[in-house]
């Protein structure tokens, strides 16, 4: 069987590594997604374990479609009734990249028509009632290849379930985890977020450190369909639980805002991770550490909501004095400022540009430059 996992553009390398570590064969990696082969158990393994993914789709079919007729005929050839019941609710989404078929509305309506036609014939029904469970479909065109996908996740995978308390400008959980993994922090050695807000990065780090799958305790849409034996799903979740290890490292989160720290503690506690993370209200101005080395990953305030341009400049100077001076630490800084690394004491080893929601952001990575 083929599956397709999506992530943010620029995070597909992280996703590919995660899939490979889970033992799946990755067939194709393109911006924002990986196509991989696996058996049905992957519904649980991939949905519950992937830290960087946004959704996991089952590939119902893929074929070349340079015309709407080819799109329609391709769907008609798929044995959709093997997966889709007669009373399912089929909402169709569409995406198109570098393809002759690009009108999303037309792709959606042709897909819907063809799915209804195929299922109507298979179930010998003129009209499908569509009064049952959701089966969200996606028709994805890329370079004239059509892929009919079935969303198995339901709620996007960044919704782990620990965010009981929101905060201004929190980072999406799967992007946070991707940034940590991009920083090559895999749970060993100290981890610090000096501007932790509601604690996303520290909480994701705590889950990495304990080998806890981020989606272990949440539900996924496929569980409503009965396509995987619930006992099998339970068995896989039990294996995952048995592989959780005690954390053997220091994880710290600081913020100048006491409300943010209260929220971070609440969020961590909702997943039983509060004892693993030291959260403390502290301004960057007072930041110091006795740790000799470690990894710092943080998300600078950005956008109008997070302060004036002058405040940003001052914070950038403060960051330079307090964090970039820690030359034995590996650093990862997410910022909306294209000039963040200019006029600073330490130069990034790598800068990655990517869209965080609708905002263009830059991830500045710094390798340690000294050993102690
Ligand atoms: C973009 S938010 C971080 C969001 C966080 N990653 C999350 O997921 O909730 C930036 C945080 O920096 C904090 N901050 C701004 N200036 C600071 C300073 N001088 N010292 C410490 N924290 C600061 C803000 O209070 C805010 O919570």
Coordinates of C-alpha atoms and ligand atoms in Angstrom, one line a residue:
X1 CA 0.0 0.0 0.0
X2 CA 1.1 3.6 -0.6
X3 CA 0.7 6.4 1.9
X4 CA 1.5 10.1 1.6
X5 CA 2.6 12.2 4.6
X6 CA 2.6 16.0 4.4
X7 CA 4.6 18.5 6.3
X8 CA 5.6 22.2 5.9
X9 CA 7.6 23.1 2.9
X10 CA 11.4 22.6 3.8
X11 CA 10.6 20.0 6.4
X12 CA 10.4 17.0 4.1
X13 CA 14.0 15.9 4.9
X14 CA 13.0 15.6 8.5
X15 CA 9.9 13.7 7.6
X16 CA 11.8 11.4 5.4
X17 CA 14.3 10.6 8.2
X18 CA 11.4 9.9 10.6
X19 CA 9.7 7.5 8.1
X20 CA 13.0 5.7 7.5
X21 CA 13.5 5.3 11.2
X22 CA 10.0 3.8 11.5
X23 CA 11.1 1.2 8.9
X24 CA 9.0 2.5 6.0
X25 CA 10.3 2.6 2.4
X26 CA 10.2 6.2 1.2
X27 CA 9.6 6.2 -2.5
X28 CA 9.6 9.9 -3.2
X29 CA 10.3 13.1 -1.4
X30 CA 9.2 16.5 -2.8
X31 CA 8.7 19.8 -1.1
X32 CA 6.3 19.4 1.7
X33 CA 5.6 15.6 1.4
X34 CA 6.9 12.0 1.3
X35 CA 5.3 9.1 -0.5
X36 CA 6.0 5.8 1.2
X37 CA 5.1 2.1 1.2
X38 CA 3.8 0.3 4.2
X39 CA 1.0 -2.1 5.3
X40 CA -2.2 -1.1 7.0
X41 CA -0.5 -0.9 10.4
X42 CA 1.1 2.3 9.2
X43 CA -2.2 4.0 9.9
X44 CA -1.3 3.9 13.6
X45 CA 2.5 4.0 13.4
X46 CA 2.6 7.0 11.1
X47 CA -0.3 9.0 12.5
X48 CA 0.8 8.5 16.1
X49 CA 4.6 8.7 15.8
X50 CA 5.5 11.3 13.1
X51 CA 6.6 14.5 14.8
X52 CA 7.0 16.6 11.7
X53 CA 3.9 15.5 9.7
X54 CA 0.7 17.4 9.3
X55 CA -1.4 14.6 7.8
X56 CA -1.2 11.0 6.6
X57 CA -3.1 10.1 3.5
X58 CA -3.9 6.7 2.0
X59 CA -3.1 6.7 -1.7
X60 CA -6.2 5.3 -3.5
X61 CA -4.6 5.6 -6.9
X62 CA -2.2 7.6 -9.1
X63 CA -2.1 8.0 -12.8
X64 CA -1.3 10.5 -15.6
X65 CA -4.1 13.0 -16.3
X66 CA -3.6 15.7 -18.8
X67 CA -7.3 16.2 -19.5
X68 CA -10.5 16.1 -17.4
X69 CA -11.5 12.9 -19.3
X70 CA -8.3 11.2 -18.2
X71 CA -8.9 12.4 -14.6
X72 CA -12.5 11.0 -14.7
X73 CA -11.6 7.7 -16.3
X74 CA -8.7 7.2 -13.9
X75 CA -11.0 7.5 -10.9
X76 CA -13.5 5.2 -12.6
X77 CA -10.9 2.5 -12.8
X78 CA -10.1 2.6 -9.0
X79 CA -11.7 -0.1 -6.7
X80 CA -12.9 2.7 -4.4
X81 CA -15.7 0.5 -3.0
X82 CA -12.9 -1.6 -1.2
X83 CA -12.4 1.4 1.1
X84 CA -15.3 3.8 0.7
X85 CA -18.8 2.7 2.0
X86 CA -22.0 3.5 0.2
X87 CA -23.1 6.0 2.8
X88 CA -19.7 7.8 3.4
X89 CA -19.5 11.6 3.2
X90 CA -17.0 12.5 0.5
X91 CA -15.8 16.0 0.7
X92 CA -13.2 16.6 -2.1
X93 CA -10.3 19.0 -1.8
X94 CA -7.9 19.7 -4.7
X95 CA -4.3 21.0 -5.2
X96 CA -2.4 21.4 -8.4
X97 CA 1.2 22.1 -9.1
X98 CA 2.9 22.4 -12.5
X99 CA 0.1 20.6 -14.3
X100 CA -2.2 21.1 -17.3
X101 CA -5.2 20.7 -15.1
X102 CA -5.1 23.6 -12.7
X103 CA -8.6 24.8 -12.0
X104 CA -9.2 23.5 -8.5
X105 CA -13.0 23.9 -8.7
X106 CA -13.1 21.9 -11.9
X107 CA -10.8 19.2 -10.5
X108 CA -12.9 19.0 -7.4
X109 CA -16.2 18.7 -9.2
X110 CA -15.0 16.1 -11.8
X111 CA -13.4 14.1 -8.9
X112 CA -16.6 14.2 -6.9
X113 CA -18.7 13.2 -10.0
X114 CA -16.4 10.3 -10.9
X115 CA -16.3 9.0 -7.2
X116 CA -20.1 9.1 -7.1
X117 CA -20.3 7.3 -10.4
X118 CA -17.9 4.6 -9.5
X119 CA -19.5 4.0 -6.1
X120 CA -23.1 4.3 -7.5
X121 CA -22.3 1.5 -10.0
X122 CA -20.5 -0.7 -7.4
X123 CA -23.3 -0.3 -4.8
X124 CA -26.1 -0.2 -7.5
X125 CA -27.5 3.1 -6.1
X126 CA -28.5 6.1 -8.2
X127 CA -28.0 8.5 -5.4
X128 CA -25.5 8.0 -2.5
X129 CA -27.0 9.2 0.8
X130 CA -23.8 10.7 2.2
X131 CA -25.2 10.5 5.7
X132 CA -22.4 8.4 7.3
X133 CA -18.9 9.0 8.4
X134 CA -16.5 11.5 6.8
X135 CA -14.1 10.3 4.2
X136 CA -12.2 13.4 3.2
X137 CA -10.7 13.1 -0.3
X138 CA -7.9 15.1 -1.9
X139 CA -7.1 15.1 -5.6
X140 CA -3.6 16.2 -6.0
X141 CA -2.1 17.1 -9.4
X142 CA 1.6 17.4 -9.7
X143 CA 3.4 17.5 -13.1
X144 CA 0.3 15.9 -14.7
X145 CA 0.2 13.0 -12.2
X146 CA -3.2 12.7 -10.5
X147 CA -3.3 11.2 -7.0
X148 CA -6.5 10.4 -5.2
X149 CA -5.8 10.6 -1.5
X150 CA -7.9 9.7 1.5
X151 CA -7.1 11.7 4.7
X152 CA -6.6 9.2 7.5
X153 CA -5.7 11.7 10.2
X154 CA -8.8 13.9 10.6
X155 CA -7.7 16.6 12.9
X156 CA -4.2 17.7 11.7
X157 CA -1.4 16.0 13.4
X158 CA 0.0 19.1 15.0
X159 CA -2.9 19.0 17.3
X160 CA -1.3 16.7 19.8
X161 CA -3.8 17.5 22.6
X162 CA -1.5 19.2 25.1
X163 CA -2.3 22.8 24.2
X164 CA -4.9 23.3 26.9
X165 CA -3.7 26.9 27.1
X166 CA -3.0 29.0 24.0
X167 CA -0.6 31.8 23.8
X168 CA 0.1 34.7 21.5
X169 CA 1.9 33.4 18.4
X170 CA 2.5 29.8 19.4
X171 CA 4.5 27.8 17.0
X172 CA 2.7 24.8 15.3
X173 CA 3.7 21.7 17.3
X174 CA 4.9 19.8 14.2
X175 CA 7.0 22.7 13.1
X176 CA 8.5 23.0 16.6
X177 CA 9.4 19.4 16.5
X178 CA 10.9 19.7 13.0
X179 CA 13.1 22.6 14.1
X180 CA 14.4 20.6 17.1
X181 CA 15.2 17.6 14.8
X182 CA 16.7 19.9 12.2
X183 CA 19.0 21.1 15.0
X184 CA 20.0 17.5 15.4
X185 CA 18.8 17.2 19.0
X186 CA 17.5 13.7 19.5
X187 CA 17.0 13.7 23.3
X188 CA 20.6 13.7 24.5
X189 CA 22.3 16.7 26.2
X190 CA 20.7 19.8 27.6
X191 CA 17.9 21.6 25.7
X192 CA 16.9 25.2 26.4
X193 CA 14.3 27.6 25.0
X194 CA 15.0 31.0 26.4
X195 CA 11.8 32.5 25.0
X196 CA 9.5 29.6 25.4
X197 CA 6.0 31.2 25.3
X198 CA 3.5 28.5 26.0
X199 CA 6.3 25.9 26.0
X200 CA 5.8 24.1 22.6
X201 CA 9.5 23.5 21.9
X202 CA 10.3 22.3 25.4
X203 CA 7.3 20.0 25.4
X204 CA 8.2 18.6 22.0
X205 CA 11.8 18.2 23.3
X206 CA 10.5 16.3 26.4
X207 CA 8.5 13.9 24.1
X208 CA 11.6 13.3 21.9
X209 CA 13.8 12.7 25.1
X210 CA 11.3 10.1 26.3
X211 CA 10.7 8.5 22.9
X212 CA 7.0 9.3 23.4
X213 CA 5.0 9.4 20.1
X214 CA 3.3 12.8 20.0
X215 CA -0.1 11.3 18.9
X216 CA -0.1 8.4 21.2
X217 CA -3.2 9.4 23.2
X218 CA -5.3 11.1 20.5
X219 CA -7.8 9.7 18.0
X220 CA -7.5 9.6 14.2
X221 CA -10.3 9.7 11.7
X222 CA -9.4 6.2 10.2
X223 CA -10.4 4.7 13.6
X224 CA -14.0 5.5 12.8
X225 CA -13.9 3.5 9.6
X226 CA -13.2 0.1 10.9
X227 CA -10.5 -0.6 8.3
X228 CA -8.0 -1.7 11.0
X229 CA -8.9 -4.1 13.7
X230 CA -9.1 -2.0 16.9
X231 CA -7.3 -4.7 18.8
X232 CA -4.4 -4.4 16.4
X233 CA -4.4 -0.6 16.9
X234 CA -4.4 -1.2 20.6
X235 CA -1.5 -3.6 20.3
X236 CA 0.6 -1.1 18.4
X237 CA -0.2 1.6 20.9
X238 CA 0.9 -0.8 23.7
X239 CA 4.2 -1.4 21.9
X240 CA 4.7 2.4 21.7
X241 CA 4.0 2.8 25.4
X242 CA 6.4 0.0 26.3
X243 CA 9.2 1.9 24.4
X244 CA 8.8 5.1 26.3
X245 CA 12.0 5.7 28.3
X246 CA 12.8 8.0 31.3
X247 CA 14.3 11.3 30.2
X248 CA 17.9 11.5 31.1
X249 CA 18.6 15.2 30.4
X250 CA 17.9 18.8 31.3
X251 CA 15.1 20.6 29.5
X252 CA 14.5 24.3 30.4
X253 CA 12.1 26.9 29.2
X254 CA 12.2 30.6 30.1
X255 CA 10.0 33.6 29.2
X256 CA 9.7 37.1 30.6
X257 CA 6.0 36.8 30.7
X258 CA 4.6 35.1 33.8
X259 CA 1.3 34.3 32.0
X260 CA 3.2 32.5 29.3
X261 CA 5.1 30.4 31.9
X262 CA 1.9 29.5 33.7
X263 CA 0.4 28.3 30.3
X264 CA 3.6 26.4 29.5
X265 CA 3.4 24.6 32.9
X266 CA -0.3 23.8 32.3
X267 CA 0.3 22.5 28.8
X268 CA 3.2 20.2 30.0
X269 CA 1.2 19.0 32.9
X270 CA -1.7 17.9 30.7
X271 CA 0.7 15.4 29.1
X272 CA 2.4 14.5 32.4
X273 CA 5.6 16.1 31.2
X274 CA 5.9 18.9 33.8
X275 CA 8.4 17.1 36.0
X276 CA 10.8 16.8 33.1
X277 CA 10.9 20.5 32.2
X278 CA 12.1 23.4 34.3
X279 CA 10.0 26.4 33.3
X280 CA 10.8 29.7 34.9
X281 CA 9.9 33.3 34.4
X282 CA 13.1 35.1 33.4
X283 CA 13.9 37.9 31.1
X284 CA 16.6 37.3 28.5
X285 CA 18.4 40.2 30.1
X286 CA 19.0 37.9 33.2
X287 CA 19.7 34.7 31.3
X288 CA 22.8 32.8 32.3
X289 CA 23.6 29.1 32.4
X290 CA 26.1 27.0 34.2
X291 CA 25.7 24.2 31.6
X292 CA 28.9 23.7 29.6
X293 CA 27.2 22.8 26.3
X294 CA 23.8 22.0 24.9
X295 CA 21.3 22.9 22.3
X296 CA 19.2 26.1 22.3
X297 CA 16.2 26.3 20.0
X298 CA 13.9 29.3 20.1
X299 CA 11.3 31.2 18.3
X300 CA 11.8 35.0 18.3
X301 CA 8.8 37.2 18.6
X302 CA 7.8 38.3 15.1
X303 CA 5.0 40.1 13.2
X304 CA 3.2 43.2 14.3
X305 CA 1.6 41.4 17.3
X306 CA 4.9 40.9 18.9
X307 CA 6.2 44.4 19.3
X308 CA 7.5 47.4 17.4
X309 CA 10.5 47.4 15.0
X310 CA 12.6 49.3 17.7
X311 CA 11.7 46.6 20.3
X312 CA 12.8 43.9 17.8
X313 CA 16.1 45.6 17.2
X314 CA 16.7 45.8 21.0
X315 CA 15.8 42.2 21.5
X316 CA 18.1 41.2 18.6
X317 CA 21.0 43.0 20.4
X318 CA 20.0 41.3 23.7
X319 CA 20.0 37.9 22.0
X320 CA 23.4 38.6 20.5
X321 CA 24.8 39.4 24.0
X322 CA 23.1 36.6 25.9
X323 CA 22.7 33.7 23.6
X324 CA 25.0 34.0 20.6
X325 CA 27.9 34.3 23.0
X326 CA 27.3 30.7 24.2
X327 CA 29.9 29.4 21.7
X328 CA 29.8 25.8 22.9
X329 CA 26.1 25.5 22.3
X330 CA 24.4 24.5 19.0
X331 CA 21.7 27.1 18.3
X332 CA 18.5 27.2 16.2
X333 CA 16.6 30.5 16.0
X334 CA 13.3 30.9 14.1
X335 CA 12.8 34.6 13.2
X336 CA 10.7 36.5 10.8
X337 CA 13.6 38.9 10.3
X338 CA 15.5 38.4 7.0
X339 CA 18.3 40.5 8.5
X340 CA 18.5 38.7 11.9
X341 CA 22.0 37.4 11.3
X342 CA 23.5 40.8 10.1
X343 CA 25.7 42.8 12.4
X344 CA 25.9 40.0 15.0
X345 CA 28.9 38.5 16.7
X346 CA 28.4 34.9 15.4
X347 CA 27.5 33.9 11.9
X348 CA 24.9 31.2 11.1
X349 CA 26.2 28.0 9.6
X350 CA 22.9 27.6 7.7
X351 CA 19.8 29.6 7.1
X352 CA 16.6 28.0 5.9
X353 CA 13.7 30.0 4.6
X354 CA 10.2 28.6 4.9
X355 CA 6.5 29.6 5.4
X356 CA 5.2 29.3 8.9
X357 CA 1.5 29.6 8.2
X358 CA 1.3 32.8 6.0
X359 CA 4.5 34.3 7.5
X360 CA 7.8 34.0 5.8
X361 CA 10.3 32.9 8.4
X362 CA 14.0 32.1 8.6
X363 CA 15.6 29.4 10.7
X364 CA 19.2 30.4 11.6
X365 CA 21.4 27.5 12.6
X366 CA 24.7 27.9 14.4
X367 CA 27.1 25.1 15.1
X368 CA 29.2 25.2 18.3
X369 CA 32.5 27.1 17.6
X370 CA 34.3 26.2 20.8
X371 CA 34.8 23.1 23.0
X372 CA 35.1 23.2 26.8
Ligands
LIG1 C1 7.0 33.9 19.3 S1 6.7 33.8 21.0 C2 7.3 32.1 21.4 C3 6.2 31.2 21.1 C4 6.5 29.8 21.6 N1 7.4 29.1 20.8 C5 5.2 29.0 21.7 O1 5.0 28.0 21.0 O2 4.3 29.4 22.5 C6 8.1 34.7 21.7 C7 8.1 34.8 23.2 O3 9.3 35.6 23.5 C8 9.0 36.1 24.8 N2 9.9 37.2 25.0 C9 10.0 38.4 24.3 N3 11.0 39.2 24.8 C10 11.6 38.5 25.8 C11 12.7 38.7 26.7 N4 13.3 39.9 26.6 N5 13.0 37.8 27.5 C12 12.3 36.6 27.6 N6 11.3 36.3 26.8 C13 10.9 37.2 25.9 C14 7.5 36.6 24.6 O4 7.0 36.7 25.9 C15 6.9 35.4 23.8 O5 6.3 34.5 24.7

